[in-house]
Coordinates of C-alpha atoms in Angstrom, one line a residue:
X1199 CA -43.4 196.0 49.5
X1200 CA -40.4 193.8 49.4
X1201 CA -38.0 196.7 49.7
X1202 CA -39.9 198.1 52.7
X1203 CA -39.9 194.6 54.4
X1204 CA -36.1 194.2 53.8
X1205 CA -35.1 197.7 54.8
X1206 CA -37.5 198.6 57.7
X1207 CA -35.2 197.7 60.6
X1208 CA -31.8 198.4 58.9
X1209 CA -30.9 201.0 61.5
X1210 CA -31.2 198.6 64.4
X1211 CA -27.9 196.9 63.5
X1212 CA -25.2 197.9 66.1
X1213 CA -23.0 199.6 63.5
X1214 CA -25.7 202.1 62.8
X1215 CA -27.4 202.2 66.2
X1216 CA -24.2 203.0 68.0
X1217 CA -23.8 206.2 66.0
X1218 CA -24.9 208.6 68.7
X1219 CA -24.4 211.6 66.4
X1220 CA -28.1 211.8 66.2
X1221 CA -31.2 211.1 68.3
X1222 CA -33.4 210.0 65.4
X1223 CA -35.7 207.0 66.0
X1224 CA -34.6 204.0 64.1
X1225 CA -37.7 204.3 61.8
X1226 CA -36.9 207.8 60.8
X1227 CA -33.2 207.2 60.4
X1228 CA -34.0 204.0 58.4
X1229 CA -36.3 206.0 56.1
X1230 CA -33.6 208.5 55.4
X1231 CA -31.0 205.8 54.7
X1232 CA -33.4 203.9 52.5
X1233 CA -34.2 207.1 50.5
X1234 CA -30.5 207.6 50.0
X1235 CA -29.9 204.0 49.1
X1236 CA -32.8 203.8 46.6
X1237 CA -32.2 207.1 45.0
X1238 CA -28.9 206.0 43.4
X1239 CA -29.1 203.4 40.6
X1240 CA -25.5 202.2 41.0
X1241 CA -23.5 200.8 43.9
X1242 CA -22.3 203.6 46.1
X1243 CA -20.7 204.1 49.4
X1244 CA -21.9 207.1 51.4
X1245 CA -20.9 208.7 54.6
X1246 CA -24.1 207.2 56.2
X1247 CA -23.3 203.7 55.1
X1248 CA -19.6 203.8 55.6
X1249 CA -19.8 201.9 58.9
X1250 CA -22.2 199.2 57.8
X1251 CA -19.3 196.8 57.0
X1252 CA -19.9 197.1 53.3
X1253 CA -18.1 198.7 50.5
X1254 CA -19.0 199.9 47.0
X1255 CA -17.9 196.6 45.4
X1256 CA -20.4 194.4 47.3
X1257 CA -23.3 196.9 47.9
X1258 CA -25.9 197.0 45.2
X1259 CA -29.0 199.0 44.6
X1260 CA -31.9 198.2 42.2
X1261 CA -30.7 197.8 38.6
X1262 CA -33.4 200.0 37.4
X1263 CA -33.9 203.3 39.2
X1264 CA -37.2 203.5 41.1
X1265 CA -39.5 206.4 40.4
X1266 CA -39.7 209.1 43.0
X1267 CA -43.2 207.9 43.8
X1268 CA -42.0 204.3 44.4
X1269 CA -39.1 205.6 46.6
X1270 CA -41.6 207.7 48.6
X1271 CA -43.9 204.7 49.1
X1272 CA -41.0 202.6 50.5
X1273 CA -39.6 205.4 52.7
X1274 CA -43.0 206.3 54.1
X1275 CA -43.6 202.6 54.9
X1276 CA -40.3 202.4 56.8
X1277 CA -40.9 205.7 58.7
X1278 CA -44.4 204.8 59.7
X1279 CA -44.1 201.0 60.2
X1280 CA -44.4 201.3 64.0
X1281 CA -46.8 204.2 64.1
X1282 CA -50.4 203.8 65.1
X1283 CA -52.6 203.5 62.1
X1284 CA -55.0 206.4 61.4
X1285 CA -57.8 206.0 58.8
X1286 CA -56.8 207.5 55.5
X1287 CA -53.3 208.2 56.7
X1288 CA -51.1 205.4 55.3
X1289 CA -50.5 204.3 51.8
X1290 CA -51.2 200.7 50.9
X1291 CA -47.5 199.6 51.2
X1292 CA -47.2 201.3 54.6
X1293 CA -50.5 199.7 55.8
X1294 CA -49.4 196.2 54.7
X1295 CA -45.9 196.7 56.2
X1296 CA -47.4 197.9 59.5
X1297 CA -49.9 195.0 59.7
X1298 CA -47.2 192.5 58.8
X1299 CA -44.9 193.8 61.4
X1300 CA -47.6 193.9 64.0
X1301 CA -48.2 190.2 63.3
X1302 CA -44.5 189.3 63.2
X1303 CA -43.2 191.3 66.2
X1304 CA -46.3 191.4 68.4
X1305 CA -48.4 188.4 67.3
X1306 CA -51.1 190.8 66.1
X1307 CA -51.4 193.0 69.2
X1308 CA -52.4 192.5 72.8
X1309 CA -54.4 189.2 73.1
X1310 CA -57.5 190.5 75.0
X1311 CA -57.4 194.0 73.8
X1312 CA -59.4 195.9 71.3
X1313 CA -56.1 196.7 69.5
X1314 CA -55.8 193.1 68.3
X1315 CA -55.5 193.4 64.5
X1316 CA -55.4 189.8 63.5
X1317 CA -57.8 186.9 64.2
X1318 CA -56.3 184.3 66.5
X1319 CA -56.8 181.6 63.8
X1320 CA -54.6 183.7 61.4
X1321 CA -51.8 183.7 64.1
X1322 CA -52.2 180.0 64.7
X1323 CA -52.1 179.2 60.9
X1324 CA -49.1 181.4 60.4
X1325 CA -47.3 179.9 63.4
X1326 CA -47.9 176.4 62.1
X1327 CA -46.7 177.3 58.6
X1328 CA -43.7 179.3 59.7
X1329 CA -42.7 178.1 63.3
X1330 CA -40.6 180.4 65.4
X1331 CA -38.2 179.9 68.2
X1332 CA -37.1 182.1 71.1
X1333 CA -34.0 182.9 69.0
X1334 CA -36.2 185.0 66.8
X1335 CA -36.8 187.5 69.7
X1336 CA -33.7 189.3 68.4
X1337 CA -35.5 192.7 68.1
X1338 CA -36.1 193.1 71.8
X1339 CA -32.5 193.9 72.7
X1340 CA -31.9 196.5 69.9
X1341 CA -35.2 198.2 70.9
X1342 CA -34.2 198.2 74.6
X1343 CA -30.9 199.9 73.5
X1344 CA -32.8 202.4 71.3
X1345 CA -34.9 203.4 74.3
X1346 CA -31.8 203.7 76.6
X1347 CA -29.5 205.6 74.2
X1348 CA -32.2 207.8 72.6
X1349 CA -34.6 208.6 75.4
X1350 CA -36.3 211.5 73.5
X1351 CA -36.8 209.7 70.2
X1352 CA -40.2 208.9 68.6
X1353 CA -39.9 205.2 69.5
X1354 CA -40.3 206.0 73.2
X1355 CA -43.8 207.4 72.7
X1356 CA -45.1 204.0 71.5
X1357 CA -43.1 202.1 74.2
X1358 CA -44.6 204.3 76.9
X1359 CA -48.2 204.0 75.6
X1360 CA -48.1 200.2 75.2
X1361 CA -46.0 197.5 76.9
X1362 CA -44.1 197.1 73.6
X1363 CA -41.2 195.0 74.8
X1364 CA -43.4 192.7 76.9
X1365 CA -45.7 192.2 73.9
X1366 CA -42.7 191.3 71.8
X1367 CA -41.4 188.9 74.4
X1368 CA -44.8 187.2 74.7
X1369 CA -45.5 187.0 71.0
X1370 CA -47.7 183.9 70.5
X1371 CA -45.6 183.0 67.4
X1372 CA -42.7 182.2 69.7
X1373 CA -44.8 179.8 71.8
X1374 CA -46.6 177.7 69.1
X1375 CA -45.1 174.6 67.6

């Protein structure tokens, strides 16, 4: 779970996002890079991570290799973290990652909509415990860039179906003190 949380938006950093060699959505590209990263038990510089501003001396991977099953759980969680949830479709790690990101990025979903996944008191309690500021809206700009530079990627399907960027901008976490 921790690895999925830490790696789920790794490809939204400009160094990776600016690589226009592919039109993969950030979730899919992130899953591929996470698989590569977690599959090697020692520090390693790869062609995919060359431009991340890291080198093999300061980049580390888990000390103990993860099993293929564990790597698969993390990778699937990253690839599906923005996908709509279908009953019986997501593993537990992917479900928890998805729900956590819905709460963090969107405040649980549209306020008056059937898609709301979190009770308003849960949002209020979380916002009191971990207050946010407008500076935490940092994902809106990278997602806008994703939609502009990769117009055919999977991310655009969700952004067209829901007012994703507006939901992120109006996340109740950013308003509560």
